[in-house]
Short mmCIF file of the C-alpha atoms (twelve columns), coordinates in Angstrom:
data_MODEL
# 
_entry.id   MODEL 
# 
loop_
_atom_site.group_PDB 
_atom_site.id 
_atom_site.type_symbol 
_atom_site.label_atom_id 
_atom_site.label_alt_id 
_atom_site.label_comp_id 
_atom_site.label_asym_id 
_atom_site.label_seq_id 
_atom_site.Cartn_x 
_atom_site.Cartn_y 
_atom_site.Cartn_z 
_atom_site.pdbx_PDB_model_num 
ATOM 1   C CA . MET A 1   0.000  0.000   0.000   1 
ATOM 2   C CA . LEU A 2   1.368  3.388   -1.039  1 
ATOM 3   C CA . PHE A 3   1.177  6.399   1.243   1 
ATOM 4   C CA . GLU A 4   1.318  10.014  0.103   1 
ATOM 5   C CA . ASN A 5   4.129  12.280  1.214   1 
ATOM 6   C CA . THR A 6   2.648  15.501  -0.105  1 
ATOM 7   C CA . LYS A 7   5.415  17.692  1.368   1 
ATOM 8   C CA . GLY A 8   8.104  15.552  -0.239  1 
ATOM 9   C CA . HIS A 9   6.283  15.073  -3.555  1 
ATOM 10  C CA . TYR A 10  6.497  11.306  -3.536  1 
ATOM 11  C CA . GLN A 11  4.626  8.207   -2.464  1 
ATOM 12  C CA . PHE A 12  6.193  5.549   -0.292  1 
ATOM 13  C CA . LEU A 13  5.700  1.911   0.497   1 
ATOM 14  C CA . LYS A 14  5.211  1.228   4.190   1 
ATOM 15  C CA . GLY A 15  8.130  -0.532  5.827   1 
ATOM 16  C CA . ILE A 16  9.122  -0.705  9.471   1 
ATOM 17  C CA . GLU A 17  10.163 1.992   11.922  1 
ATOM 18  C CA . PRO A 18  13.756 2.558   10.616  1 
ATOM 19  C CA . TYR A 19  12.858 2.777   6.910   1 
ATOM 20  C CA . SER A 20  10.208 2.565   4.237   1 
ATOM 21  C CA . CYS A 21  10.406 -0.158  1.609   1 
ATOM 22  C CA . GLY A 22  10.670 2.307   -1.256  1 
ATOM 23  C CA . ALA A 23  9.547  5.596   -2.754  1 
ATOM 24  C CA . ILE A 24  8.310  6.762   -6.159  1 
ATOM 25  C CA . ALA A 25  8.190  10.372  -7.314  1 
ATOM 26  C CA . ALA A 26  4.876  12.153  -7.780  1 
ATOM 27  C CA . ASN A 27  3.839  13.381  -11.224 1 
ATOM 28  C CA . GLY A 28  5.907  16.398  -12.190 1 
ATOM 29  C CA . PHE A 29  8.817  15.313  -9.994  1 
ATOM 30  C CA . GLU A 30  11.716 12.898  -10.273 1 
ATOM 31  C CA . VAL A 31  13.989 11.036  -7.877  1 
ATOM 32  C CA . VAL A 32  17.613 12.183  -8.121  1 
ATOM 33  C CA . HIS A 33  20.365 9.989   -6.702  1 
ATOM 34  C CA . ALA A 34  23.437 11.606  -5.143  1 
ATOM 35  C CA . THR A 35  26.692 9.965   -4.036  1 
ATOM 36  C CA . LEU A 36  28.947 11.801  -1.618  1 
ATOM 37  C CA . ALA A 37  32.425 12.443  -3.008  1 
ATOM 38  C CA . GLU A 38  33.740 11.639  0.461   1 
ATOM 39  C CA . PRO A 39  31.677 9.641   2.980   1 
ATOM 40  C CA . LEU A 40  30.819 11.498  6.152   1 
ATOM 41  C CA . PRO A 41  29.863 10.348  9.651   1 
ATOM 42  C CA . TRP A 42  26.161 9.777   9.303   1 
ATOM 43  C CA . ARG A 43  25.018 12.763  11.364  1 
ATOM 44  C CA . GLU A 44  27.364 15.058  9.428   1 
ATOM 45  C CA . GLY A 45  26.032 13.386  6.300   1 
ATOM 46  C CA . PHE A 46  22.549 14.578  7.159   1 
ATOM 47  C CA . ASP A 47  23.936 18.097  7.571   1 
ATOM 48  C CA . ARG A 48  25.423 17.777  4.075   1 
ATOM 49  C CA . VAL A 49  22.069 16.583  2.749   1 
ATOM 50  C CA . ASP A 50  20.370 19.565  4.375   1 
ATOM 51  C CA . ARG A 51  22.774 22.035  2.738   1 
ATOM 52  C CA . HIS A 52  22.373 20.374  -0.658  1 
ATOM 53  C CA . LEU A 53  18.592 20.381  -0.475  1 
ATOM 54  C CA . ARG A 54  18.497 24.041  0.533   1 
ATOM 55  C CA . ALA A 55  20.898 24.928  -2.288  1 
ATOM 56  C CA . SER A 56  18.586 23.039  -4.662  1 
ATOM 57  C CA . ASP A 57  15.589 25.002  -3.383  1 
ATOM 58  C CA . ARG A 58  14.170 21.866  -1.807  1 
ATOM 59  C CA . GLY A 59  13.116 21.247  1.767   1 
ATOM 60  C CA . ARG A 60  14.083 18.360  4.008   1 
ATOM 61  C CA . HIS A 61  10.864 16.553  3.151   1 
ATOM 62  C CA . ALA A 62  12.226 15.898  -0.348  1 
ATOM 63  C CA . LEU A 63  14.601 13.289  1.111   1 
ATOM 64  C CA . CYS A 64  13.366 9.841   0.087   1 
ATOM 65  C CA . GLY A 65  16.392 7.536   0.390   1 
ATOM 66  C CA . VAL A 66  19.589 7.163   2.432   1 
ATOM 67  C CA . GLU A 67  22.597 4.871   1.943   1 
ATOM 68  C CA . LEU A 68  24.817 4.138   4.934   1 
ATOM 69  C CA . ARG A 69  28.026 2.178   5.499   1 
ATOM 70  C CA . CYS A 70  28.701 0.652   8.925   1 
ATOM 71  C CA . PRO A 71  32.015 -0.659  10.384  1 
ATOM 72  C CA . LYS A 72  30.788 -4.245  10.752  1 
ATOM 73  C CA . PRO A 73  27.509 -6.126  11.001  1 
ATOM 74  C CA . HIS A 74  25.571 -5.430  14.190  1 
ATOM 75  C CA . SER A 75  24.061 -7.911  16.562  1 
ATOM 76  C CA . MET A 76  20.287 -7.736  16.253  1 
ATOM 77  C CA . ASP A 77  20.114 -5.702  19.470  1 
ATOM 78  C CA . GLY A 78  22.910 -3.437  18.247  1 
ATOM 79  C CA . PHE A 79  21.079 -2.855  14.963  1 
ATOM 80  C CA . ILE A 80  17.893 -1.975  16.824  1 
ATOM 81  C CA . GLY A 81  19.898 0.400   19.024  1 
ATOM 82  C CA . PHE A 82  21.389 2.202   16.019  1 
ATOM 83  C CA . ASN A 83  17.958 2.457   14.452  1 
ATOM 84  C CA . GLU A 84  16.627 4.212   17.539  1 
ATOM 85  C CA . ALA A 85  19.227 6.977   17.207  1 
ATOM 86  C CA . TYR A 86  18.657 7.167   13.444  1 
ATOM 87  C CA . CYS A 87  14.891 7.453   13.860  1 
ATOM 88  C CA . GLU A 88  15.349 10.210  16.445  1 
ATOM 89  C CA . LEU A 89  17.204 12.263  13.863  1 
ATOM 90  C CA . LEU A 90  14.487 11.701  11.260  1 
ATOM 91  C CA . ALA A 91  11.901 12.748  13.833  1 
ATOM 92  C CA . SER A 92  13.884 15.924  14.561  1 
ATOM 93  C CA . TRP A 93  13.590 16.713  10.839  1 
ATOM 94  C CA . ASP A 94  9.806  16.187  11.061  1 
ATOM 95  C CA . LEU A 95  9.939  13.687  8.206   1 
ATOM 96  C CA . HIS A 96  7.362  11.188  9.410   1 
ATOM 97  C CA . VAL A 97  3.998  11.013  7.674   1 
ATOM 98  C CA . ASP A 98  1.129  10.035  9.962   1 
ATOM 99  C CA . GLY A 99  3.656  8.283   12.197  1 
ATOM 100 C CA . LEU A 100 5.281  6.377   9.316   1 
ATOM 101 C CA . ASN A 101 8.875  6.694   8.150   1 
ATOM 102 C CA . PRO A 102 8.822  7.556   4.417   1 
ATOM 103 C CA . VAL A 103 12.603 7.357   3.799   1 
ATOM 104 C CA . ALA A 104 14.020 4.212   2.182   1 
ATOM 105 C CA . ARG A 105 17.434 3.022   3.382   1 
ATOM 106 C CA . THR A 106 20.356 0.719   2.654   1 
ATOM 107 C CA . ASN A 107 22.960 0.075   5.357   1 
ATOM 108 C CA . VAL A 108 25.836 -2.357  4.717   1 
ATOM 109 C CA . ALA A 109 29.312 -3.146  6.092   1 
ATOM 110 C CA . PRO A 110 32.172 -2.978  3.531   1 
ATOM 111 C CA . LEU A 111 34.572 -5.924  3.612   1 
ATOM 112 C CA . TYR A 112 37.596 -3.733  2.796   1 
ATOM 113 C CA . ASN A 113 38.408 -0.319  4.271   1 
ATOM 114 C CA . PRO A 114 35.367 -0.207  6.528   1 
ATOM 115 C CA . PRO A 115 34.661 3.104   8.269   1 
ATOM 116 C CA . ASP A 116 35.422 3.610   11.948  1 
ATOM 117 C CA . ASP A 117 31.813 4.636   12.522  1 
ATOM 118 C CA . THR A 118 28.658 4.538   10.422  1 
ATOM 119 C CA . THR A 119 28.927 6.908   7.474   1 
ATOM 120 C CA . MET A 120 26.624 8.263   4.806   1 
ATOM 121 C CA . HIS A 121 27.461 7.027   1.311   1 
ATOM 122 C CA . GLY A 122 24.641 8.597   -0.676  1 
ATOM 123 C CA . PHE A 123 21.023 9.700   -0.699  1 
ATOM 124 C CA . SER A 124 18.015 10.246  -2.952  1 
ATOM 125 C CA . TYR A 125 15.599 13.146  -3.126  1 
ATOM 126 C CA . THR A 126 12.863 14.562  -5.331  1 
ATOM 127 C CA . MET A 127 13.127 17.481  -7.731  1 
ATOM 128 C CA . PRO A 128 10.637 19.070  -10.129 1 
ATOM 129 C CA . CYS A 129 10.957 17.827  -13.699 1 
ATOM 130 C CA . ARG A 130 9.302  18.250  -17.085 1 
ATOM 131 C CA . GLU A 131 9.996  14.817  -18.483 1 
ATOM 132 C CA . GLU A 132 7.133  12.384  -18.861 1 
ATOM 133 C CA . ASN A 133 8.966  9.204   -19.860 1 
ATOM 134 C CA . GLY A 134 8.271  7.132   -16.778 1 
ATOM 135 C CA . ARG A 135 8.296  7.803   -13.054 1 
ATOM 136 C CA . THR A 136 11.467 7.429   -11.013 1 
ATOM 137 C CA . PHE A 137 11.905 5.513   -7.786  1 
ATOM 138 C CA . VAL A 138 14.242 4.085   -5.166  1 
ATOM 139 C CA . ILE A 139 13.796 0.705   -3.449  1 
ATOM 140 C CA . ALA A 140 15.252 0.101   0.010   1 
ATOM 141 C CA . GLY A 141 17.887 -2.526  0.601   1 
ATOM 142 C CA . ALA A 142 16.766 -5.924  1.833   1 
ATOM 143 C CA . GLY A 143 18.579 -9.045  2.949   1 
ATOM 144 C CA . GLU A 144 17.234 -12.538 3.546   1 
ATOM 145 C CA . LEU A 145 15.324 -11.457 6.641   1 
ATOM 146 C CA . LEU A 146 11.608 -12.130 6.604   1 
ATOM 147 C CA . GLU A 147 9.761  -8.885  5.938   1 
ATOM 148 C CA . GLY A 148 8.872  -6.934  9.056   1 
ATOM 149 C CA . GLU A 149 10.781 -9.179  11.464  1 
ATOM 150 C CA . LEU A 150 13.901 -7.858  13.212  1 
ATOM 151 C CA . VAL A 151 14.566 -11.186 14.934  1 
ATOM 152 C CA . ARG A 152 17.344 -13.735 14.369  1 
ATOM 153 C CA . ASP A 153 14.863 -16.521 13.687  1 
ATOM 154 C CA . GLY A 154 13.566 -14.504 10.727  1 
ATOM 155 C CA . ILE A 155 16.805 -15.018 8.762   1 
ATOM 156 C CA . VAL A 156 16.359 -17.414 5.837   1 
ATOM 157 C CA . ARG A 157 18.644 -20.471 6.263   1 
ATOM 158 C CA . ARG A 158 20.328 -18.810 9.243   1 
ATOM 159 C CA . GLY A 159 23.874 -20.017 9.863   1 
ATOM 160 C CA . GLU A 160 24.199 -21.660 6.433   1 
ATOM 161 C CA . THR A 161 26.352 -20.410 3.570   1 
ATOM 162 C CA . GLY A 162 26.585 -23.450 1.313   1 
ATOM 163 C CA . PRO A 163 25.548 -23.216 -2.364  1 
ATOM 164 C CA . ASP A 164 21.953 -24.350 -1.796  1 
ATOM 165 C CA . ALA A 165 21.477 -21.994 1.155   1 
ATOM 166 C CA . MET A 166 22.921 -19.033 -0.742  1 
ATOM 167 C CA . ARG A 167 20.648 -19.732 -3.705  1 
ATOM 168 C CA . GLU A 168 17.648 -19.778 -1.394  1 
ATOM 169 C CA . LYS A 169 18.774 -16.561 0.302   1 
ATOM 170 C CA . ALA A 170 19.352 -14.794 -3.013  1 
ATOM 171 C CA . ALA A 171 16.051 -16.023 -4.430  1 
ATOM 172 C CA . TYR A 172 14.218 -14.667 -1.405  1 
ATOM 173 C CA . VAL A 173 15.880 -11.246 -1.761  1 
ATOM 174 C CA . VAL A 174 15.085 -11.068 -5.492  1 
ATOM 175 C CA . ARG A 175 11.433 -11.792 -4.650  1 
ATOM 176 C CA . VAL A 176 11.455 -8.998  -2.080  1 
ATOM 177 C CA . MET A 177 12.798 -6.590  -4.713  1 
ATOM 178 C CA . ALA A 178 10.092 -7.722  -7.141  1 
ATOM 179 C CA . ASP A 179 7.379  -7.301  -4.505  1 
ATOM 180 C CA . ARG A 180 8.584  -3.816  -3.596  1 
ATOM 181 C CA . LEU A 181 8.730  -2.778  -7.245  1 
ATOM 182 C CA . ALA A 182 5.189  -4.028  -7.695  1 
ATOM 183 C CA . GLY A 183 4.227  -2.131  -4.561  1 
ATOM 184 C CA . VAL A 184 5.368  1.204   -6.004  1 
ATOM 185 C CA . GLY A 185 3.982  0.314   -9.419  1 
ATOM 186 C CA . ALA A 186 7.335  0.129   -11.221 1 
ATOM 187 C CA . PRO A 187 8.373  -2.637  -13.667 1 
ATOM 188 C CA . TRP A 188 11.845 -4.175  -13.878 1 
ATOM 189 C CA . SER A 189 12.206 -2.543  -17.299 1 
ATOM 190 C CA . GLU A 190 12.413 0.884   -15.619 1 
ATOM 191 C CA . VAL A 191 15.152 -0.136  -13.170 1 
ATOM 192 C CA . THR A 192 18.450 1.588   -14.002 1 
ATOM 193 C CA . THR A 193 20.653 0.258   -11.155 1 
ATOM 194 C CA . VAL A 194 20.806 -3.142  -9.454  1 
ATOM 195 C CA . ASP A 195 23.117 -3.241  -6.431  1 
ATOM 196 C CA . VAL A 196 24.171 -6.541  -4.835  1 
ATOM 197 C CA . TYR A 197 25.905 -6.723  -1.450  1 
ATOM 198 C CA . THR A 198 27.614 -9.946  -0.402  1 
ATOM 199 C CA . VAL A 199 31.067 -11.306 0.414   1 
ATOM 200 C CA . HIS A 200 30.208 -14.701 -1.088  1 
ATOM 201 C CA . ARG A 201 30.849 -15.888 -4.647  1 
ATOM 202 C CA . LEU A 202 28.423 -14.159 -6.950  1 
ATOM 203 C CA . ASP A 203 29.038 -15.768 -10.348 1 
ATOM 204 C CA . ARG A 204 26.671 -18.721 -9.953  1 
ATOM 205 C CA . LEU A 205 24.134 -16.707 -7.974  1 
ATOM 206 C CA . LEU A 206 24.008 -14.132 -10.767 1 
ATOM 207 C CA . GLU A 207 23.594 -16.792 -13.426 1 
ATOM 208 C CA . GLN A 208 21.105 -18.991 -11.587 1 
ATOM 209 C CA . VAL A 209 19.055 -16.543 -9.499  1 
ATOM 210 C CA . VAL A 210 19.672 -12.809 -9.866  1 
ATOM 211 C CA . ALA A 211 19.867 -12.359 -13.638 1 
ATOM 212 C CA . PRO A 212 16.746 -14.462 -14.374 1 
ATOM 213 C CA . GLY A 213 14.878 -12.658 -11.595 1 
ATOM 214 C CA . VAL A 214 15.477 -9.060  -12.670 1 
ATOM 215 C CA . GLY A 215 14.331 -9.398  -16.267 1 
ATOM 216 C CA . TRP A 216 15.057 -6.412  -18.507 1 
ATOM 217 C CA . ALA A 217 17.084 -4.709  -15.770 1 
ATOM 218 C CA . GLN A 218 19.921 -7.069  -16.796 1 
ATOM 219 C CA . ARG A 219 20.777 -4.702  -19.649 1 
ATOM 220 C CA . HIS A 220 22.326 -2.249  -17.173 1 
ATOM 221 C CA . GLY A 221 24.511 -4.918  -15.588 1 
ATOM 222 C CA . PHE A 222 25.006 -5.373  -11.855 1 
ATOM 223 C CA . ARG A 223 27.050 -3.531  -9.256  1 
ATOM 224 C CA . TRP A 224 28.610 -5.931  -6.787  1 
ATOM 225 C CA . TYR A 225 29.723 -4.450  -3.483  1 
ATOM 226 C CA . LEU A 226 31.969 -6.651  -1.362  1 
ATOM 227 C CA . ALA A 227 29.987 -5.887  1.748   1 
ATOM 228 C CA . ARG A 228 27.966 -7.630  4.390   1 
ATOM 229 C CA . PRO A 229 24.378 -6.766  5.311   1 
ATOM 230 C CA . PRO A 230 24.084 -4.825  8.593   1 
ATOM 231 C CA . VAL A 231 23.065 -7.715  10.868  1 
ATOM 232 C CA . ILE A 232 25.190 -10.710 11.843  1 
ATOM 233 C CA . GLY A 233 23.929 -13.814 10.074  1 
ATOM 234 C CA . ILE A 234 22.484 -12.082 6.995   1 
ATOM 235 C CA . GLU A 235 24.616 -12.868 3.941   1 
ATOM 236 C CA . PHE A 236 22.976 -11.372 0.841   1 
ATOM 237 C CA . GLU A 237 21.373 -7.991  0.179   1 
ATOM 238 C CA . MET A 238 20.109 -6.016  -2.795  1 
ATOM 239 C CA . ASP A 239 18.621 -2.651  -3.610  1 
ATOM 240 C CA . VAL A 240 17.434 -1.179  -6.914  1 
ATOM 241 C CA . ARG A 241 16.418 2.175   -8.310  1 
ATOM 242 C CA . GLY A 242 15.182 3.773   -11.511 1 
ATOM 243 C CA . VAL A 243 16.437 7.321   -12.019 1 
ATOM 244 C CA . ARG A 244 17.401 9.666   -14.842 1 
ATOM 245 C CA . ARG A 245 19.921 11.709  -12.881 1 
ATOM 246 C CA . GLU A 246 22.923 10.475  -10.897 1 
ATOM 247 C CA . ILE A 247 25.111 13.158  -9.349  1 
ATOM 248 C CA . ARG A 248 28.224 13.319  -7.157  1 
ATOM 249 C CA . ILE A 249 28.544 16.025  -4.514  1 
# 
């Protein structure tokens, strides 16, 4: 079910307290994706977002997606603890819509050169546009954790990383991406970026699970980040988006 964020000029798919499952721009607006030239500690990252939005003549409510990088995967309790601080900041920005968090999020732990503390890698926001060749969107990252359940027992094939388990994990995540795309009303053919986050071998997973699952989005290729999902025990994560503008700030 999509909810209206009239101040931000987008609709969002309900998720859980720390993040929505995705956002799609309203008519007359587009989602723009920005990558920080240098990652910043996540609170400073929000300050950078604020300055960029103001310089773009946009308010804070235009923020519809955030990408974070954490030092290492959290315990489930540690992840919940970080989310509490993160949600407090969003609340201080008055971003919630009828008590719901509209901002999609990806948060992963790089295998190499991890940050000392959680940093902001990038973000997405809405801008007015004149183009009418399809709506733009951002889908939140998801690992093989049953939707809506921040509990260890919700991890698909928890504790297993063999070929069969990884195929099942990847297949579950691809289905989540498909469900979220359907939820915002976007087809795979309008996806412009497919991000995959795992430290496990990807060649067979791409061939057997990911590529068949994403349909026409294959034509853009895949971006593989050697990174772990943000919770210990989760091994495979993806996010996707469909945008016309990618910028670096």
